[in-house]
Amino acid sequence: MRPVPAPRPGVSADIVDTTRGGGRVLGLTFDDGPNPAATPRLLDVLRRHGIAAVFCLWGEQVDAHPEVAREIVAAGHTLGNHSMRHEDMSSWPPERIEADLREADAAIRRAVPGARIPYFRAPYGAWGRSPAVAAALGMRPLGWRLAVGDWDPPGVDELVRRLRDGITPGAVVLLHDGGGDRGQTVDAVERVVPALAAQGWRFALPRRPDWP
């Protein structure tokens, strides 16, 4: 087994879960897309409210829906690598992780040539050795401080409640635009974003002091 690789110079292997800026700031992140049903609706909501988010893309889904991946980039959002097949990497050796991340990167760049992919998020948050491998490939590991459990949709009202009650200043929030029917997530985001903005909350990308 090869040793865990060293991070690329200037890229930290520490998992980031906070946003840029201080005070009432949130970072919205979306996993498991692109999804031809939910993602375009979500992009419209984010556009109307002037929010830039991170979309952590599942390689197989990018191959299935490359046009939606292109819509995400065209809308000005930032990309994350969310693995090729959404498998638990916690016990994988570094060389297997690297092969998977490179395959997912290649899928994203087939859809969006020259795409910049500054973040990596491990499926299920099962990190294992993946933070160091991702950093060696130039991607900052991206965690979260609030996960609202939208992978098992509890209803729009409950998602709104979890978002409003669970947020803390500077938190990166984990939501999903793929991996199933995510209509409830889109509806919840559409409802909660203007309410939070009216209370003085702002939206920013995750903190990345090593950004080139």
Coordinates of N, CA and C in Angstrom, one line a residue:
M1 N 0.8 -1.2 0.0 CA 0.0 0.0 0.0 C 0.9 1.2 0.0
R2 N 0.6 2.2 -0.9 CA 1.3 3.4 -0.9 C 1.0 4.3 0.3
P3 N 1.9 5.1 0.8 CA 1.6 6.0 1.9 C 0.6 7.0 1.4
V4 N -0.1 7.6 2.4 CA -1.0 8.7 2.1 C -0.2 9.9 1.5
P5 N -0.6 10.4 0.4 CA 0.2 11.5 -0.3 C 0.1 12.8 0.5
A6 N 1.2 13.6 0.3 CA 1.2 14.9 0.9 C 0.3 15.9 0.2
P7 N -0.3 16.8 0.9 CA -1.2 17.8 0.2 C -0.4 18.6 -0.8
R8 N -1.1 19.0 -1.9 CA -0.5 19.9 -2.8 C -0.1 21.2 -2.1
P9 N 1.1 21.8 -2.4 CA 1.4 23.0 -1.8 C 0.3 24.1 -1.8
G10 N 0.0 24.7 -0.7 CA -1.0 25.7 -0.6 C -2.4 25.2 -0.5
V11 N -2.6 23.8 -0.4 CA -3.9 23.3 -0.2 C -4.0 22.5 1.1
S12 N -4.9 22.8 2.0 CA -4.9 22.1 3.3 C -5.8 20.9 3.2
A13 N -5.4 19.9 3.9 CA -6.2 18.6 4.1 C -7.2 18.7 5.2
D14 N -7.2 19.8 5.9 CA -8.1 20.0 7.0 C -9.5 20.2 6.4
I15 N -10.5 19.5 7.0 CA -11.9 19.6 6.6 C -12.5 20.9 7.0
V16 N -12.9 21.7 6.0 CA -13.5 23.0 6.2 C -15.0 22.9 6.4
D17 N -15.6 23.6 7.4 CA -17.0 23.5 7.6 C -17.6 24.9 7.9
T18 N -16.8 25.9 7.6 CA -17.3 27.3 7.9 C -17.2 28.1 6.6
T19 N -17.8 29.3 6.7 CA -17.9 30.1 5.5 C -16.8 31.3 5.6
R20 N -16.7 32.0 4.5 CA -15.9 33.2 4.5 C -16.8 34.3 5.2
G21 N -16.1 35.2 5.8 CA -16.8 36.3 6.4 C -17.3 36.0 7.8
G22 N -17.7 37.0 8.6 CA -18.2 36.8 9.9 C -19.6 37.2 10.1
G23 N -20.1 36.9 11.3 CA -21.5 37.3 11.6 C -22.5 36.3 11.0
R24 N -23.7 36.8 10.6 CA -24.7 36.0 10.1 C -24.5 35.6 8.7
V25 N -23.6 34.6 8.5 CA -23.3 34.2 7.1 C -23.5 32.7 7.1
L26 N -24.0 32.2 6.0 CA -24.2 30.7 5.8 C -23.6 30.4 4.4
G27 N -23.2 29.1 4.3 CA -22.8 28.5 3.1 C -23.7 27.4 2.7
L28 N -24.4 27.5 1.6 CA -25.2 26.5 1.1 C -24.5 25.5 0.2
T29 N -24.6 24.2 0.4 CA -23.9 23.2 -0.4 C -24.9 22.1 -0.7
F30 N -24.8 21.6 -1.9 CA -25.8 20.6 -2.4 C -25.1 19.4 -3.0
D31 N -25.5 18.2 -2.6 CA -24.8 16.9 -2.9 C -25.7 16.1 -3.9
D32 N -25.0 15.2 -4.5 CA -25.6 14.0 -5.2 C -26.2 14.3 -6.6
G33 N -26.0 15.6 -7.1 CA -26.5 15.9 -8.4 C -25.4 15.6 -9.4
P34 N -25.6 16.1 -10.6 CA -26.8 16.8 -11.1 C -28.0 16.0 -11.3
N35 N -29.2 16.6 -11.1 CA -30.5 16.0 -11.1 C -31.4 16.8 -12.1
P36 N -31.8 16.2 -13.2 CA -32.5 17.0 -14.2 C -33.9 17.5 -13.7
A37 N -34.4 16.9 -12.6 CA -35.7 17.5 -12.1 C -35.5 18.6 -11.1
A38 N -34.6 18.4 -10.1 CA -34.5 19.3 -9.0 C -33.5 20.4 -9.3
T39 N -32.4 20.1 -9.9 CA -31.2 21.0 -10.0 C -31.6 22.3 -10.8
P40 N -32.3 22.2 -11.9 CA -32.6 23.4 -12.6 C -33.6 24.3 -11.8
R41 N -34.5 23.7 -11.1 CA -35.4 24.5 -10.2 C -34.6 25.2 -9.1
L42 N -33.7 24.5 -8.5 CA -32.9 25.0 -7.5 C -32.0 26.2 -8.0
L43 N -31.4 26.0 -9.2 CA -30.6 27.1 -9.8 C -31.4 28.3 -10.0
D44 N -32.7 28.2 -10.4 CA -33.6 29.3 -10.5 C -33.8 30.1 -9.2
V45 N -34.0 29.3 -8.1 CA -34.2 29.9 -6.8 C -33.0 30.7 -6.4
L46 N -31.8 30.0 -6.6 CA -30.6 30.7 -6.2 C -30.3 31.9 -7.0
R47 N -30.6 31.9 -8.3 CA -30.4 33.0 -9.2 C -31.3 34.2 -8.7
R48 N -32.5 33.9 -8.4 CA -33.4 35.0 -8.0 C -33.0 35.7 -6.7
H49 N -32.3 35.0 -5.9 CA -31.9 35.5 -4.6 C -30.4 35.9 -4.6
G50 N -29.7 35.8 -5.7 CA -28.3 36.2 -5.8 C -27.4 35.4 -5.0
I51 N -27.6 34.0 -4.8 CA -26.8 33.2 -4.0 C -25.9 32.3 -4.8
A52 N -24.6 32.3 -4.4 CA -23.7 31.4 -5.0 C -23.5 30.2 -4.0
A53 N -23.5 29.0 -4.5 CA -23.5 27.8 -3.7 C -22.4 26.8 -4.2
V54 N -22.2 25.8 -3.5 CA -21.3 24.7 -3.9 C -22.1 23.5 -4.3
F55 N -21.9 22.9 -5.4 CA -22.6 21.7 -5.9 C -21.5 20.6 -5.9
C56 N -21.7 19.6 -5.0 CA -20.8 18.4 -5.0 C -21.3 17.3 -5.9
L57 N -20.7 17.1 -7.0 CA -21.2 16.3 -8.1 C -20.8 14.9 -8.0
W58 N -21.7 14.0 -8.2 CA -21.6 12.5 -8.3 C -21.2 12.2 -9.7
G59 N -20.1 11.6 -9.9 CA -19.6 11.4 -11.3 C -20.5 10.6 -12.2
E60 N -21.1 9.6 -11.7 CA -22.1 8.8 -12.6 C -23.3 9.7 -13.0
Q61 N -23.7 10.6 -12.1 CA -24.8 11.5 -12.4 C -24.4 12.5 -13.4
V62 N -23.1 12.9 -13.4 CA -22.6 13.9 -14.4 C -22.6 13.2 -15.7
D63 N -22.1 12.0 -15.8 CA -22.1 11.3 -17.1 C -23.6 11.1 -17.6
A64 N -24.5 10.9 -16.7 CA -25.9 10.7 -17.2 C -26.6 12.1 -17.6
H65 N -26.2 13.2 -16.9 CA -26.8 14.5 -17.1 C -25.8 15.6 -17.3
P66 N -24.9 15.5 -18.3 CA -23.9 16.5 -18.5 C -24.4 17.9 -18.7
E67 N -25.6 18.0 -19.4 CA -26.1 19.3 -19.6 C -26.5 20.0 -18.4
V68 N -26.9 19.3 -17.3 CA -27.3 19.9 -16.0 C -26.0 20.4 -15.3
A69 N -24.9 19.6 -15.4 CA -23.7 20.1 -14.9 C -23.2 21.4 -15.5
R70 N -23.4 21.5 -16.8 CA -23.1 22.7 -17.5 C -23.9 23.9 -17.0
E71 N -25.2 23.6 -16.7 CA -26.1 24.7 -16.2 C -25.6 25.2 -14.9
I72 N -25.1 24.3 -14.0 CA -24.6 24.7 -12.7 C -23.4 25.7 -12.9
V73 N -22.5 25.3 -13.7 CA -21.3 26.1 -13.9 C -21.7 27.5 -14.6
A74 N -22.6 27.4 -15.6 CA -23.0 28.6 -16.3 C -23.7 29.6 -15.4
A75 N -24.3 29.1 -14.3 CA -25.0 29.9 -13.3 C -24.0 30.5 -12.3
G76 N -22.7 30.2 -12.4 CA -21.7 30.8 -11.6 C -21.4 30.1 -10.2
H77 N -21.9 28.9 -10.1 CA -21.7 28.1 -8.9 C -20.3 27.4 -8.9
T78 N -19.9 27.0 -7.7 CA -18.6 26.3 -7.5 C -18.9 24.8 -7.4
L79 N -17.9 24.0 -7.9 CA -18.0 22.6 -7.9 C -17.2 21.9 -6.9
G80 N -17.8 20.8 -6.4 CA -17.0 19.8 -5.6 C -17.1 18.4 -6.2
N81 N -16.0 17.7 -6.0 CA -16.0 16.3 -6.4 C -16.7 15.5 -5.3
H82 N -17.7 14.7 -5.6 CA -18.4 13.9 -4.6 C -18.2 12.4 -4.9
S83 N -17.1 12.0 -5.6 CA -16.8 10.7 -5.9 C -17.5 10.2 -7.2
M84 N -17.0 9.1 -7.7 CA -17.6 8.6 -9.0 C -18.9 7.8 -8.8
R85 N -18.9 7.0 -7.7 CA -20.0 6.1 -7.6 C -20.7 6.2 -6.2
H86 N -20.3 7.2 -5.4 CA -21.0 7.4 -4.1 C -20.9 6.2 -3.2
E87 N -19.6 5.7 -3.0 CA -19.4 4.6 -2.2 C -18.7 5.1 -0.9
D88 N -18.8 4.3 0.2 CA -18.1 4.5 1.4 C -16.7 4.3 1.3
M89 N -15.8 5.4 1.4 CA -14.4 5.3 1.2 C -13.6 5.1 2.5
S90 N -14.3 5.0 3.6 CA -13.6 5.0 4.9 C -12.5 4.0 5.1
S91 N -12.6 2.9 4.4 CA -11.6 1.8 4.6 C -10.7 1.7 3.4
W92 N -10.9 2.5 2.4 CA -10.1 2.4 1.2 C -8.7 2.8 1.3
P93 N -7.8 2.1 0.6 CA -6.4 2.6 0.6 C -6.3 3.8 -0.3
P94 N -5.2 4.6 -0.1 CA -5.1 5.9 -0.9 C -5.1 5.7 -2.4
E95 N -4.5 4.7 -2.9 CA -4.5 4.5 -4.4 C -5.9 4.3 -4.9
R96 N -6.8 3.6 -4.2 CA -8.1 3.4 -4.7 C -8.9 4.7 -4.6
I97 N -8.7 5.5 -3.5 CA -9.4 6.8 -3.4 C -9.0 7.7 -4.6
E98 N -7.7 7.7 -4.8 CA -7.2 8.6 -5.9 C -7.7 8.2 -7.2
A99 N -7.8 6.9 -7.5 CA -8.4 6.5 -8.8 C -9.8 7.0 -8.9
D100 N -10.6 6.8 -7.9 CA -12.0 7.2 -7.9 C -12.1 8.7 -8.1
L101 N -11.4 9.5 -7.3 CA -11.5 11.0 -7.4 C -11.0 11.5 -8.8
R102 N -10.0 10.8 -9.4 CA -9.6 11.2 -10.7 C -10.6 10.9 -11.7
E103 N -11.3 9.7 -11.6 CA -12.4 9.4 -12.5 C -13.5 10.3 -12.4
A104 N -13.9 10.8 -11.2 CA -15.0 11.7 -11.1 C -14.6 13.1 -11.7
D105 N -13.3 13.5 -11.4 CA -12.9 14.8 -12.0 C -13.0 14.7 -13.5
A106 N -12.6 13.5 -14.1 CA -12.6 13.4 -15.6 C -14.1 13.5 -16.1
A107 N -15.0 12.9 -15.3 CA -16.4 12.9 -15.7 C -16.9 14.4 -15.7
I108 N -16.5 15.1 -14.7 CA -17.0 16.5 -14.6 C -16.4 17.3 -15.8
R109 N -15.1 17.1 -16.1 CA -14.5 17.8 -17.2 C -14.9 17.4 -18.6
R110 N -15.4 16.2 -18.7 CA -16.0 15.8 -20.0 C -17.2 16.7 -20.2
A111 N -18.0 16.9 -19.1 CA -19.2 17.7 -19.3 C -18.9 19.2 -19.4
V112 N -17.9 19.6 -18.6 CA -17.5 21.0 -18.5 C -16.0 21.1 -18.7
P113 N -15.5 21.2 -19.9 CA -14.1 21.2 -20.1 C -13.5 22.4 -19.4
G114 N -12.4 22.1 -18.7 CA -11.6 23.1 -18.0 C -12.3 23.5 -16.7
A115 N -13.3 22.7 -16.2 CA -13.9 23.1 -15.0 C -13.0 23.1 -13.8
R116 N -13.2 24.1 -12.9 CA -12.4 24.2 -11.7 C -13.1 23.4 -10.6
I117 N -12.5 22.5 -9.9 CA -13.1 21.7 -8.9 C -12.3 21.9 -7.6
P118 N -12.6 22.9 -6.8 CA -11.7 23.2 -5.6 C -12.1 22.5 -4.4
Y119 N -13.2 21.7 -4.4 CA -13.6 21.0 -3.1 C -13.8 19.5 -3.4
F120 N -13.7 18.8 -2.3 CA -14.1 17.3 -2.3 C -14.9 17.1 -1.1
R121 N -16.0 16.3 -1.3 CA -16.8 15.9 -0.1 C -16.9 14.4 -0.2
A122 N -16.6 13.7 0.9 CA -16.7 12.2 0.9 C -18.1 11.8 1.0
P123 N -18.6 10.8 0.3 CA -19.9 10.3 0.4 C -20.2 9.8 1.9
Y124 N -21.3 10.2 2.4 CA -21.7 9.8 3.8 C -20.9 10.5 4.8
G125 N -20.0 11.4 4.5 CA -19.0 12.0 5.4 C -18.1 10.9 6.0
A126 N -17.9 9.8 5.2 CA -17.0 8.7 5.6 C -15.6 9.0 5.0
W127 N -14.8 9.8 5.8 CA -13.6 10.4 5.2 C -12.5 9.4 5.0
G128 N -12.2 8.6 6.0 CA -11.0 7.7 6.0 C -9.7 8.5 5.6
R129 N -9.0 8.0 4.6 CA -7.8 8.7 4.1 C -8.1 9.7 3.1
S130 N -9.3 10.0 2.7 CA -9.6 10.8 1.6 C -9.2 12.3 1.7
P131 N -9.2 12.9 2.9 CA -8.9 14.3 2.9 C -7.4 14.5 2.4
A132 N -6.5 13.7 2.8 CA -5.1 13.9 2.3 C -5.0 13.6 0.8
V133 N -5.7 12.6 0.3 CA -5.7 12.3 -1.1 C -6.3 13.5 -1.9
A134 N -7.4 14.0 -1.5 CA -8.1 15.1 -2.1 C -7.1 16.3 -2.2
A135 N -6.5 16.6 -1.0 CA -5.6 17.8 -1.0 C -4.4 17.6 -1.9
A136 N -3.9 16.4 -2.0 CA -2.8 16.1 -3.0 C -3.2 16.3 -4.4
L137 N -4.5 16.2 -4.7 CA -5.1 16.5 -6.0 C -5.5 17.9 -6.2
G138 N -5.3 18.8 -5.1 CA -5.7 20.2 -5.2 C -7.1 20.5 -4.8
M139 N -7.7 19.6 -4.0 CA -9.1 19.9 -3.6 C -9.2 20.0 -2.1
R140 N -9.8 21.0 -1.5 CA -10.0 21.1 -0.1 C -11.2 20.2 0.4
P141 N -11.0 19.4 1.4 CA -12.1 18.6 1.9 C -13.2 19.5 2.5
L142 N -14.4 19.3 2.1 CA -15.5 20.1 2.5 C -16.5 19.3 3.4
G143 N -16.6 19.8 4.6 CA -17.6 19.2 5.5 C -18.8 20.0 5.7
W144 N -19.4 20.0 6.9 CA -20.6 20.8 7.1 C -20.8 20.9 8.6
R145 N -21.6 21.9 9.0 CA -22.0 22.1 10.4 C -23.5 21.8 10.7
L146 N -24.2 21.8 9.6 CA -25.7 21.5 9.7 C -26.1 20.6 8.5
A147 N -26.6 19.5 8.9 CA -27.2 18.6 7.9 C -28.7 18.4 8.3
V148 N -29.6 18.7 7.4 CA -31.0 18.8 7.8 C -31.8 17.5 7.6
G149 N -31.1 16.5 7.1 CA -31.7 15.2 6.9 C -32.7 15.1 5.7
D150 N -32.4 15.9 4.6 CA -33.3 15.9 3.5 C -33.2 14.7 2.6
W151 N -32.2 13.8 2.9 CA -32.1 12.5 2.1 C -33.3 11.6 2.4
D152 N -34.0 11.8 3.5 CA -35.2 11.1 3.8 C -36.3 12.1 4.0
P153 N -36.9 12.6 2.9 CA -37.7 13.8 3.0 C -38.8 13.8 4.1
P154 N -38.8 14.7 5.0 CA -39.7 14.8 6.2 C -40.9 15.7 5.9
G155 N -40.9 16.4 4.8 CA -41.9 17.4 4.5 C -41.3 18.8 4.5
V156 N -41.8 19.6 3.7 CA -41.2 21.0 3.5 C -41.3 21.8 4.8
D157 N -42.3 21.7 5.5 CA -42.4 22.5 6.8 C -41.3 22.0 7.7
E158 N -41.1 20.7 7.8 CA -40.1 20.3 8.7 C -38.7 20.6 8.3
L159 N -38.4 20.6 7.0 CA -37.1 21.0 6.5 C -36.9 22.5 6.8
V160 N -37.9 23.3 6.6 CA -37.8 24.8 6.9 C -37.5 24.9 8.4
R161 N -38.2 24.2 9.2 CA -38.0 24.3 10.7 C -36.5 23.9 11.0
R162 N -36.0 22.8 10.5 CA -34.7 22.4 10.8 C -33.6 23.4 10.3
L163 N -33.9 24.0 9.2 CA -32.9 25.0 8.7 C -33.0 26.2 9.6
R164 N -34.1 26.7 9.9 CA -34.2 28.0 10.7 C -33.7 27.7 12.2
D165 N -34.0 26.5 12.7 CA -33.6 26.3 14.1 C -32.1 25.8 14.2
G166 N -31.6 25.3 13.1 CA -30.3 24.7 13.2 C -29.1 25.5 12.8
I167 N -29.4 26.6 12.1 CA -28.3 27.4 11.6 C -27.5 28.2 12.7
T168 N -26.2 28.3 12.5 CA -25.4 29.1 13.4 C -24.5 29.9 12.5
P169 N -24.0 31.1 13.0 CA -23.2 32.0 12.2 C -21.9 31.2 11.6
G170 N -21.8 31.4 10.3 CA -20.6 30.8 9.7 C -20.8 29.4 9.2
A171 N -21.9 28.7 9.4 CA -22.1 27.3 9.2 C -22.2 27.0 7.7
V172 N -21.5 25.9 7.3 CA -21.7 25.3 6.0 C -22.9 24.3 6.2
V173 N -23.9 24.5 5.3 CA -25.1 23.7 5.4 C -25.1 22.6 4.3
L174 N -25.4 21.4 4.7 CA -25.5 20.3 3.7 C -27.0 20.0 3.3
L175 N -27.2 20.1 2.0 CA -28.5 19.8 1.4 C -28.3 18.9 0.2
H176 N -29.4 18.5 -0.4 CA -29.2 17.6 -1.6 C -30.1 18.1 -2.7
D177 N -29.5 18.1 -3.9 CA -30.3 18.3 -5.1 C -30.4 17.0 -5.9
G178 N -29.8 15.9 -5.5 CA -29.8 14.6 -6.2 C -29.9 13.5 -5.2
G179 N -29.9 12.3 -5.8 CA -30.0 11.1 -5.0 C -31.5 10.7 -4.7
G180 N -32.4 11.2 -5.4 CA -33.8 10.9 -5.1 C -34.7 12.1 -5.5
D181 N -35.9 12.1 -5.1 CA -36.8 13.2 -5.3 C -36.5 14.3 -4.3
R182 N -36.0 15.4 -4.8 CA -35.5 16.5 -4.0 C -36.4 17.8 -4.1
G183 N -37.7 17.5 -4.5 CA -38.6 18.7 -4.6 C -38.8 19.4 -3.3
Q184 N -38.9 18.6 -2.2 CA -39.1 19.2 -0.9 C -37.9 20.1 -0.5
T185 N -36.7 19.7 -0.9 CA -35.5 20.5 -0.6 C -35.6 21.9 -1.3
V186 N -35.9 21.8 -2.6 CA -36.0 23.0 -3.4 C -37.1 23.9 -2.8
D187 N -38.3 23.4 -2.5 CA -39.3 24.2 -1.9 C -38.9 24.8 -0.6
A188 N -38.2 24.0 0.3 CA -37.7 24.5 1.5 C -36.7 25.7 1.4
V189 N -35.8 25.5 0.4 CA -34.8 26.6 0.2 C -35.5 27.8 -0.3
E190 N -36.5 27.6 -1.2 CA -37.2 28.8 -1.7 C -38.0 29.5 -0.6
R191 N -38.5 28.8 0.4 CA -39.2 29.5 1.5 C -38.2 30.1 2.5
V192 N -37.2 29.5 2.8 CA -36.4 29.9 4.0 C -35.4 31.0 3.6
V193 N -34.9 31.0 2.4 CA -33.9 32.0 2.0 C -34.3 33.4 2.2
P194 N -35.5 33.8 1.6 CA -35.9 35.2 1.8 C -36.2 35.5 3.3
A195 N -36.7 34.6 4.0 CA -36.9 34.8 5.5 C -35.6 35.1 6.2
L196 N -34.6 34.3 5.9 CA -33.3 34.5 6.6 C -32.7 35.8 6.1
A197 N -32.8 36.1 4.8 CA -32.3 37.4 4.3 C -32.9 38.6 5.0
A198 N -34.2 38.5 5.3 CA -34.9 39.5 6.0 C -34.4 39.7 7.4
Q199 N -33.9 38.6 8.0 CA -33.3 38.7 9.3 C -31.8 39.1 9.4
G200 N -31.3 39.4 8.2 CA -29.9 39.9 8.1 C -28.9 38.8 7.8
W201 N -29.3 37.6 7.5 CA -28.4 36.6 7.1 C -27.9 36.8 5.7
R202 N -26.6 36.5 5.4 CA -26.0 36.5 4.1 C -25.5 35.1 3.7
F203 N -25.2 35.0 2.5 CA -24.8 33.7 2.0 C -23.4 33.8 1.3
A204 N -22.5 32.9 1.6 CA -21.2 32.9 1.1 C -20.6 31.5 0.8
L205 N -19.5 31.5 0.1 CA -18.9 30.2 -0.1 C -18.1 29.7 1.1
P206 N -17.9 28.4 1.2 CA -17.0 28.0 2.3 C -15.7 28.6 2.4
R207 N -15.2 28.8 3.6 CA -13.8 29.4 3.8 C -12.8 28.5 3.1
R208 N -11.9 29.2 2.4 CA -10.8 28.5 1.8 C -9.6 29.4 1.7
P209 N -8.9 29.6 2.8 CA -7.8 30.5 2.8 C -6.6 30.1 1.8
D210 N -6.6 28.9 1.4 CA -5.6 28.4 0.5 C -6.0 28.6 -0.9
W211 N -7.1 29.3 -1.2 CA -7.6 29.4 -2.6 C -6.5 30.1 -3.4
P212 N -6.2 29.4 -4.6 CA -5.1 29.9 -5.4 C -5.5 31.2 -6.1

